[in-house]
Coordinates of C-alpha atoms and ligand atoms in Angstrom, one line a residue:
X105 CA -46.1 -88.8 64.0
X106 CA -44.4 -90.2 67.0
X107 CA -46.2 -91.6 69.9
X108 CA -44.8 -88.3 72.1
X109 CA -45.7 -86.3 69.7
X110 CA -49.6 -87.7 68.9
X111 CA -49.9 -88.1 73.2
X112 CA -49.1 -84.3 73.1
X113 CA -51.0 -83.2 70.7
X114 CA -54.4 -84.6 72.1
X115 CA -53.6 -82.8 75.3
X116 CA -52.8 -79.6 73.6
X117 CA -56.7 -80.3 72.1
X118 CA -57.7 -81.7 76.0
X119 CA -56.6 -78.9 77.1
X120 CA -58.3 -76.1 74.6
X121 CA -61.7 -77.9 74.6
X122 CA -61.2 -77.7 79.1
X123 CA -60.7 -74.4 77.7
X124 CA -63.7 -73.2 75.5
X125 CA -66.0 -75.3 78.2
X126 CA -64.4 -73.1 81.1
X127 CA -65.3 -70.0 78.9
X128 CA -68.8 -70.7 77.6
X129 CA -70.0 -71.3 81.6
X130 CA -68.1 -68.3 82.8
X131 CA -70.8 -66.5 79.8
X132 CA -73.8 -68.3 81.4
X133 CA -72.5 -67.4 85.3
X134 CA -72.2 -63.9 84.0
X135 CA -76.3 -64.5 82.6
X136 CA -77.6 -65.6 85.6
X137 CA -75.6 -62.6 87.7
X138 CA -77.5 -60.7 86.0
X139 CA -81.5 -59.5 88.2
X140 CA -84.0 -60.2 86.3
X141 CA -86.4 -60.9 89.3
X142 CA -90.2 -59.7 89.3
X143 CA -91.1 -57.8 90.4
X144 CA -88.3 -55.5 89.2
X145 CA -86.2 -57.2 86.7
X146 CA -83.4 -55.2 85.3
X147 CA -84.1 -55.8 81.5
X148 CA -82.3 -53.2 79.9
X149 CA -78.8 -55.1 81.6
X150 CA -80.1 -58.6 80.4
X151 CA -80.7 -57.0 76.6
X152 CA -77.4 -55.4 76.7
X153 CA -75.5 -58.3 78.0
X154 CA -76.7 -60.4 75.1
X155 CA -76.4 -58.0 72.8
X156 CA -72.7 -58.0 73.4
X157 CA -72.9 -61.7 73.1
X158 CA -74.7 -61.5 69.9
X159 CA -72.6 -59.1 68.4
X160 CA -69.3 -62.0 67.4
X161 CA -71.4 -63.5 65.8
X162 CA -72.7 -60.6 63.9
X163 CA -76.3 -61.8 64.4
X164 CA -79.4 -59.0 63.4
X165 CA -80.1 -57.3 66.2
X166 CA -83.9 -55.1 67.5
X167 CA -84.8 -54.0 70.3
X168 CA -88.4 -53.8 71.1
X169 CA -90.5 -52.3 73.0
X170 CA -94.4 -52.7 73.2
X171 CA -95.0 -51.3 76.7
X172 CA -91.8 -49.3 77.5
X173 CA -89.4 -50.7 80.3
X174 CA -90.3 -54.0 78.6
X175 CA -87.3 -54.3 76.3
X176 CA -88.0 -57.3 73.9
X177 CA -85.1 -58.2 71.9
X178 CA -85.3 -60.1 69.0
X179 CA -82.5 -61.4 66.9
X180 CA -81.4 -63.0 63.3
X181 CA -79.4 -65.1 61.6
X182 CA -80.2 -64.4 58.3
X183 CA -80.4 -67.9 56.0
X184 CA -79.2 -68.3 52.6
X185 CA -82.5 -68.6 51.4
X186 CA -85.5 -66.0 51.5
X187 CA -88.2 -67.9 50.1
X188 CA -88.1 -70.2 52.9
X189 CA -90.5 -69.7 56.2
X190 CA -87.9 -68.9 60.0
X191 CA -88.7 -70.5 63.0
X192 CA -87.9 -69.1 66.6
X193 CA -86.1 -69.6 69.3
X194 CA -88.4 -68.5 72.4
X195 CA -86.8 -67.5 75.9
X196 CA -87.6 -64.9 78.9
X197 CA -85.1 -63.1 80.4
X198 CA -86.9 -62.3 84.0
X199 CA -87.0 -64.3 87.0
X200 CA -89.4 -65.7 89.8
X201 CA -88.3 -64.5 93.4
X202 CA -86.2 -66.0 95.8
X203 CA -86.0 -66.6 99.2
X204 CA -82.2 -66.7 99.9
X205 CA -82.0 -67.4 102.9
X206 CA -83.0 -70.6 102.2
X207 CA -80.2 -71.5 99.7
X208 CA -77.1 -73.0 99.8
X209 CA -75.6 -70.6 97.7
X210 CA -77.0 -67.1 97.3
X211 CA -79.2 -67.6 93.8
X212 CA -77.6 -64.2 92.2
X213 CA -74.1 -65.6 92.9
X214 CA -74.3 -68.7 90.3
X215 CA -71.8 -70.3 92.1
X216 CA -70.1 -73.7 90.7
X217 CA -70.0 -76.0 93.3
X218 CA -67.4 -79.1 93.1
X219 CA -69.6 -81.3 91.3
X220 CA -70.0 -78.5 89.0
X221 CA -73.3 -78.1 89.9
X222 CA -74.5 -74.3 89.0
X223 CA -76.7 -72.9 91.2
X224 CA -78.9 -70.2 90.6
X225 CA -82.6 -68.2 89.9
X226 CA -82.9 -68.9 86.7
X227 CA -80.5 -72.0 85.9
X228 CA -83.1 -74.0 84.7
X229 CA -85.8 -72.1 84.3
X230 CA -84.8 -70.4 81.8
X231 CA -81.4 -68.5 81.3
X232 CA -80.0 -71.5 80.6
X233 CA -82.0 -71.7 77.0
X234 CA -81.7 -68.8 76.2
X235 CA -77.8 -68.8 76.4
X236 CA -77.7 -73.1 74.8
X237 CA -79.4 -71.4 71.9
X238 CA -76.4 -68.6 71.3
X239 CA -73.9 -70.8 72.1
X240 CA -74.7 -73.4 69.5
X241 CA -75.0 -71.2 67.4
X242 CA -71.3 -70.0 68.1
X243 CA -70.2 -73.4 67.5
X244 CA -71.9 -73.8 64.0
X245 CA -70.8 -70.4 62.8
X246 CA -66.6 -72.1 64.3
X247 CA -67.9 -75.1 62.0
X248 CA -68.6 -73.6 59.1
X249 CA -71.9 -74.0 59.3
X250 CA -74.7 -71.8 56.9
X251 CA -78.6 -71.9 57.2
X252 CA -80.8 -71.9 54.6
X253 CA -84.1 -70.5 57.1
X254 CA -83.5 -67.9 59.0
X255 CA -83.1 -68.9 62.4
X256 CA -84.6 -66.1 65.6
X257 CA -83.7 -65.3 68.7
X258 CA -86.1 -63.6 71.0
X259 CA -85.8 -62.6 74.7
X260 CA -89.1 -61.7 76.3
X261 CA -89.7 -60.0 79.6
X262 CA -92.5 -60.4 81.8
X263 CA -93.0 -64.3 81.6
X264 CA -92.9 -64.6 85.0
X265 CA -96.3 -62.4 85.6
X266 CA -98.2 -63.8 82.7
X267 CA -96.2 -62.3 79.6
X268 CA -98.8 -60.2 78.8
X269 CA -96.7 -57.1 78.1
X270 CA -94.4 -59.5 76.2
X271 CA -94.7 -62.6 74.4
X272 CA -98.5 -62.2 73.9
X273 CA -98.2 -58.8 72.3
X274 CA -94.9 -59.7 70.6
X275 CA -97.2 -63.1 68.7
X276 CA -100.4 -60.4 68.2
X277 CA -97.9 -57.7 66.3
X278 CA -97.9 -57.3 62.3
X279 CA -93.8 -57.9 63.2
X280 CA -94.6 -61.5 64.1
X281 CA -96.4 -61.8 60.8
X282 CA -93.9 -60.1 58.7
X283 CA -91.5 -63.5 60.2
X284 CA -93.0 -65.7 58.5
X285 CA -92.3 -68.4 61.5
X286 CA -92.9 -71.7 61.3
X287 CA -92.3 -73.3 63.9
X288 CA -91.2 -72.2 67.8
X289 CA -89.0 -73.8 70.6
X290 CA -89.9 -73.0 73.8
X291 CA -89.5 -73.5 76.9
X292 CA -90.1 -76.8 79.1
X293 CA -89.1 -79.5 82.4
X294 CA -86.7 -81.1 83.4
X295 CA -86.2 -84.5 83.2
X296 CA -85.4 -86.8 86.6
X297 CA -84.8 -89.5 83.8
X298 CA -82.0 -90.1 81.2
X299 CA -85.1 -88.9 78.5
X300 CA -85.8 -85.2 77.8
X301 CA -89.1 -84.3 78.0
X302 CA -91.1 -82.1 74.9
X303 CA -94.8 -80.6 75.3
X304 CA -96.9 -80.2 72.5
X305 CA -99.3 -78.1 74.3
X306 CA -100.5 -76.3 77.7
X307 CA -103.6 -76.4 80.5
X308 CA -104.7 -73.3 80.5
X309 CA -105.3 -71.4 84.0
X310 CA -108.6 -70.7 85.2
X311 CA -108.6 -68.5 88.2
X312 CA -112.4 -69.1 89.5
X313 CA -113.7 -67.1 92.4
X314 CA -117.1 -68.4 94.1
X315 CA -119.2 -66.1 96.7
X316 CA -121.8 -66.9 98.3
X317 CA -124.8 -64.8 100.1
X318 CA -127.5 -64.8 102.3
X319 CA -129.4 -64.1 105.2
X320 CA -127.1 -63.3 108.2
X321 CA -128.5 -65.0 112.0
X322 CA -127.5 -65.3 114.9
X323 CA -124.7 -67.9 115.8
X324 CA -127.2 -70.3 117.5
X325 CA -130.1 -70.8 115.4
X326 CA -130.5 -73.6 113.0
X327 CA -131.8 -72.2 109.3
X328 CA -131.2 -73.1 105.6
X329 CA -129.2 -70.7 103.1
X330 CA -126.9 -69.0 105.4
X331 CA -123.6 -67.6 102.8
X332 CA -121.0 -70.5 104.8
X333 CA -123.8 -73.2 104.3
X334 CA -124.0 -72.7 100.6
X335 CA -120.2 -71.7 100.2
X336 CA -119.6 -75.0 101.9
X337 CA -121.4 -77.4 99.8
X338 CA -119.9 -75.3 96.6
X339 CA -116.2 -76.7 98.0
X340 CA -118.1 -80.3 98.8
X341 CA -118.8 -80.8 95.4
X342 CA -115.3 -78.9 94.2
X343 CA -113.4 -81.1 96.6
X344 CA -115.6 -83.9 94.6
X345 CA -114.8 -83.4 91.2
X346 CA -110.9 -82.4 92.6
X347 CA -110.8 -86.3 93.8
X348 CA -112.0 -87.6 91.1
X349 CA -109.4 -86.4 89.1
X350 CA -106.8 -86.9 91.6
X351 CA -107.5 -90.9 91.5
X352 CA -107.3 -90.3 87.6
X353 CA -103.7 -89.3 88.1
X354 CA -102.5 -92.2 91.2
X355 CA -104.2 -94.4 88.2
X356 CA -101.2 -93.6 86.4
X357 CA -101.0 -94.5 82.9
X358 CA -101.6 -90.3 82.3
X359 CA -99.2 -87.9 83.1
X360 CA -100.0 -84.1 85.5
X361 CA -100.9 -82.6 82.2
X362 CA -103.9 -85.2 81.1
X363 CA -106.4 -83.8 84.4
X364 CA -107.8 -80.9 85.9
X365 CA -105.9 -80.0 88.9
X366 CA -108.0 -77.9 91.1
X367 CA -106.5 -76.3 94.4
X368 CA -108.4 -74.0 96.4
X369 CA -106.2 -70.4 97.2
X370 CA -108.4 -69.3 99.5
X371 CA -110.5 -68.6 102.0
X372 CA -112.3 -65.6 103.0
X373 CA -114.9 -65.1 105.5
X374 CA -116.3 -64.2 108.7
X375 CA -117.0 -60.4 110.5
X376 CA -113.9 -58.8 111.7
X377 CA -114.0 -57.9 116.1
X378 CA -110.9 -56.8 117.6
X379 CA -110.0 -60.1 119.1
X380 CA -110.4 -61.8 115.9
X381 CA -113.6 -63.1 114.8
X382 CA -117.9 -62.0 115.5
X383 CA -118.3 -65.8 117.1
X384 CA -122.2 -65.6 117.2
X385 CA -122.5 -64.3 114.3
X386 CA -123.1 -66.2 110.8
X387 CA -121.8 -63.5 107.9
X388 CA -123.9 -62.8 104.9
X389 CA -121.0 -63.2 102.9
X390 CA -118.2 -65.7 101.7
X391 CA -115.7 -66.7 98.8
X392 CA -113.5 -68.6 97.8
X393 CA -110.6 -68.8 95.4
X394 CA -109.1 -71.9 93.3
X395 CA -106.6 -72.2 91.1
X396 CA -107.8 -74.6 88.3
X397 CA -106.4 -75.9 84.9
X398 CA -107.4 -77.6 82.2
X399 CA -105.8 -79.5 79.9
X400 CA -106.5 -78.8 75.7
X401 CA -108.5 -82.2 75.9
X402 CA -111.0 -81.4 78.4
X403 CA -114.7 -79.5 77.3
X404 CA -114.8 -76.3 78.5
X405 CA -118.3 -75.5 77.9
X406 CA -119.1 -78.9 79.6
X407 CA -116.7 -77.4 83.1
X408 CA -118.2 -74.7 82.7
X409 CA -122.0 -75.9 82.8
X410 CA -121.0 -77.7 86.1
X411 CA -119.7 -74.2 87.6
X412 CA -122.8 -72.8 86.4
X413 CA -124.8 -75.3 87.6
X414 CA -122.9 -77.1 90.6
X415 CA -120.3 -74.7 91.8
X416 CA -121.8 -71.2 92.1
X417 CA -125.1 -72.1 91.3
X418 CA -127.4 -68.7 91.2
X419 CA -130.8 -70.9 93.2
X420 CA -127.9 -71.0 96.0
X421 CA -127.0 -67.4 96.0
X422 CA -123.5 -68.0 94.3
X423 CA -121.7 -66.3 92.1
X424 CA -118.5 -66.8 90.5
X425 CA -115.6 -64.7 88.8
X426 CA -112.6 -66.1 86.1
X427 CA -110.0 -63.9 86.8
X428 CA -106.7 -62.7 85.6
X429 CA -106.1 -65.5 82.6
X430 CA -110.6 -65.3 80.6
X431 CA -108.8 -66.6 77.5
X432 CA -109.9 -70.7 77.8
X433 CA -107.0 -71.9 75.2
X434 CA -108.8 -75.7 75.3
X435 CA -109.7 -76.9 71.8
X436 CA -107.6 -78.8 68.9
X437 CA -106.1 -75.3 67.8
X438 CA -103.8 -75.0 71.1
X439 CA -102.7 -78.5 70.6
X440 CA -99.3 -78.7 68.2
X441 CA -99.0 -82.3 66.7
X442 CA -96.5 -84.2 68.3
X443 CA -96.3 -87.0 65.3
X444 CA -95.8 -88.0 61.5
X445 CA -98.5 -85.3 60.6
X446 CA -95.7 -82.3 61.7
X447 CA -92.7 -82.3 60.0
X448 CA -90.8 -80.1 62.9
X449 CA -91.4 -83.1 65.3
X450 CA -89.6 -86.0 63.4
X451 CA -86.8 -83.2 62.7
X452 CA -86.6 -82.3 66.3
X453 CA -86.8 -86.2 67.8
X454 CA -84.2 -87.2 65.3
X455 CA -81.8 -84.2 65.8
X456 CA -82.2 -85.4 69.9
X457 CA -81.2 -88.6 69.1
X458 CA -78.1 -87.6 67.0
X459 CA -76.8 -86.1 69.3
X460 CA -77.0 -88.7 71.7
X461 CA -80.4 -87.8 73.9
X462 CA -83.9 -89.3 73.9
X463 CA -87.1 -87.6 73.9
X464 CA -89.7 -88.8 75.8
X465 CA -93.6 -89.1 75.1
X466 CA -94.6 -85.6 74.4
X467 CA -96.4 -84.5 76.9
X468 CA -99.4 -81.5 78.1
X469 CA -97.4 -78.2 79.5
X470 CA -98.9 -78.8 83.2
X471 CA -98.8 -75.0 84.2
X472 CA -98.5 -72.3 81.7
X473 CA -95.9 -70.8 79.7
X474 CA -94.9 -68.1 76.4
X475 CA -96.0 -70.7 74.2
X476 CA -99.9 -70.2 74.4
X477 CA -99.2 -67.5 72.9
X478 CA -97.9 -68.2 69.5
X479 CA -99.6 -71.5 69.2
X480 CA -102.9 -68.8 70.0
X481 CA -101.1 -66.9 66.5
X482 CA -101.8 -70.4 65.1
X483 CA -98.0 -70.9 65.0
X484 CA -97.0 -74.3 66.4
X485 CA -94.9 -74.7 69.4
X486 CA -92.8 -76.9 71.4
X487 CA -91.6 -76.8 74.3
X488 CA -88.3 -77.6 75.3
X489 CA -85.3 -77.4 77.7
X490 CA -82.6 -80.1 77.2
X491 CA -82.5 -80.7 81.3
X492 CA -82.2 -84.8 81.6
X493 CA -81.3 -86.4 84.6
X494 CA -82.2 -83.3 86.9
X495 CA -85.4 -83.3 89.3
X496 CA -87.1 -80.2 88.6
X497 CA -86.3 -76.8 90.3
X498 CA -88.5 -73.9 89.3
X499 CA -89.1 -71.8 91.1
X500 CA -87.9 -73.4 94.2
X501 CA -84.6 -72.7 96.4
X502 CA -81.7 -74.5 95.1
X503 CA -82.2 -74.0 91.7
X504 CA -79.6 -75.8 90.3
X505 CA -78.2 -77.0 86.5
X506 CA -74.5 -79.1 86.1
X507 CA -72.3 -77.4 84.1
X508 CA -71.9 -81.2 81.8
X509 CA -75.5 -81.1 81.5
X510 CA -75.4 -77.6 80.2
X511 CA -72.8 -78.4 78.0
X512 CA -74.7 -81.3 76.8
X513 CA -78.0 -78.8 76.1
X514 CA -75.3 -76.8 73.8
X515 CA -74.7 -79.9 71.5
X516 CA -78.6 -80.2 71.1
X517 CA -79.2 -77.3 70.8
X518 CA -76.6 -77.5 67.8
X519 CA -78.2 -80.3 66.1
X520 CA -81.4 -79.4 66.5
X521 CA -80.8 -76.1 64.7
X522 CA -78.8 -77.5 62.1
X523 CA -81.8 -79.5 60.6
X524 CA -84.2 -77.3 61.3
X525 CA -82.4 -74.5 59.3
X526 CA -80.9 -77.6 56.5
X527 CA -84.6 -78.2 56.1
X528 CA -85.6 -77.3 52.1
X529 CA -89.2 -78.0 52.6
X530 CA -91.3 -75.4 51.9
X531 CA -94.2 -76.8 53.8
X532 CA -94.4 -75.9 56.9
X533 CA -95.3 -72.0 56.0
X534 CA -97.9 -70.1 57.7
X535 CA -100.1 -70.8 54.8
X536 CA -100.1 -74.3 54.5
X537 CA -100.5 -75.1 58.2
Ligands
ZN265 ZN1 -90.2 -69.9 82.3

């Protein structure tokens, strides 16, 4: 081949790769532009779009509504050996609200700036991941790859409002059991460094409201056991505990997900008057709300004793409520082994390496994701979003993802899906785990 011809071939190959990348990015932008913002996500539009993407890949598809108006889309790439357990790639279709005036580009426009950064709500959390799964499958099919194990993809609603009508009902369903899933991949967090973050468990949210009651009295009188005094004693105690946890974190060597976080969400007290509050009256009731996040390694019973004895003791006319998230997901069963005992861990670590990436030490996710429902159902799950060298802007203004990072993430999933789908061992079936 003459030098000129060789050069021409290289140029043509390069141009077609660029055209391919452009098409990949515009498909991502198209998904980002679908308004799936809570509290009124256009779920059917998102589902229709994903189905249109799955069609050319000949994936089996079914839409399930555990709750009317909240469709969950399940796709399947059928493996050649039905005796092997399958694996599941999960992503949620909804996103959190935004204040568009605080954004450089409108969060539903998915504008790509001259650096190649795509600004949109969901660009990190987690429409990126949902589309990357599909793009990876597209690439694997183009390369002629055939999976041994079946690959399932779930696009679930409502994660941002607790996942109760989405992943929770799915993970508890007979349908989910029948899929025989050995491992689930769900969302992680972007990493500001070169290496990707992986999560093997998460803290469980305790939304605590403590209430104090006491005799009302004149604002000028000093007496014991007023509601305010009793509440303040509890708040002081809770603040000491918070400081002890924060000190551990500041001392370094442990991650955010390893300590209990405690933050006050509200304070409610006082007797309203037309001009504000009555000043010469000590009120008979006062309450405070806290967002508490408990790592699986923490002794939940000991923490609850502390709550009963120090933070809201009945002896001090206090009571408490643990709101919305009543499940205390503490204990070993909510941790997915990230060591040699779990073959899926080694496969993941290796596959990322083969794609030219690196995973950092596995962590406890500081907040909550749908992964907890799969773990609760007895299926191991890793939280992983292949986003490196990017600040974490989940739920923040100007959430963005760089085009190059997005494309690199697809190659990472190509490698992972290939490794998982080719894994021949029968171990990892639900019965054995
Ligand atoms: Zn998310």
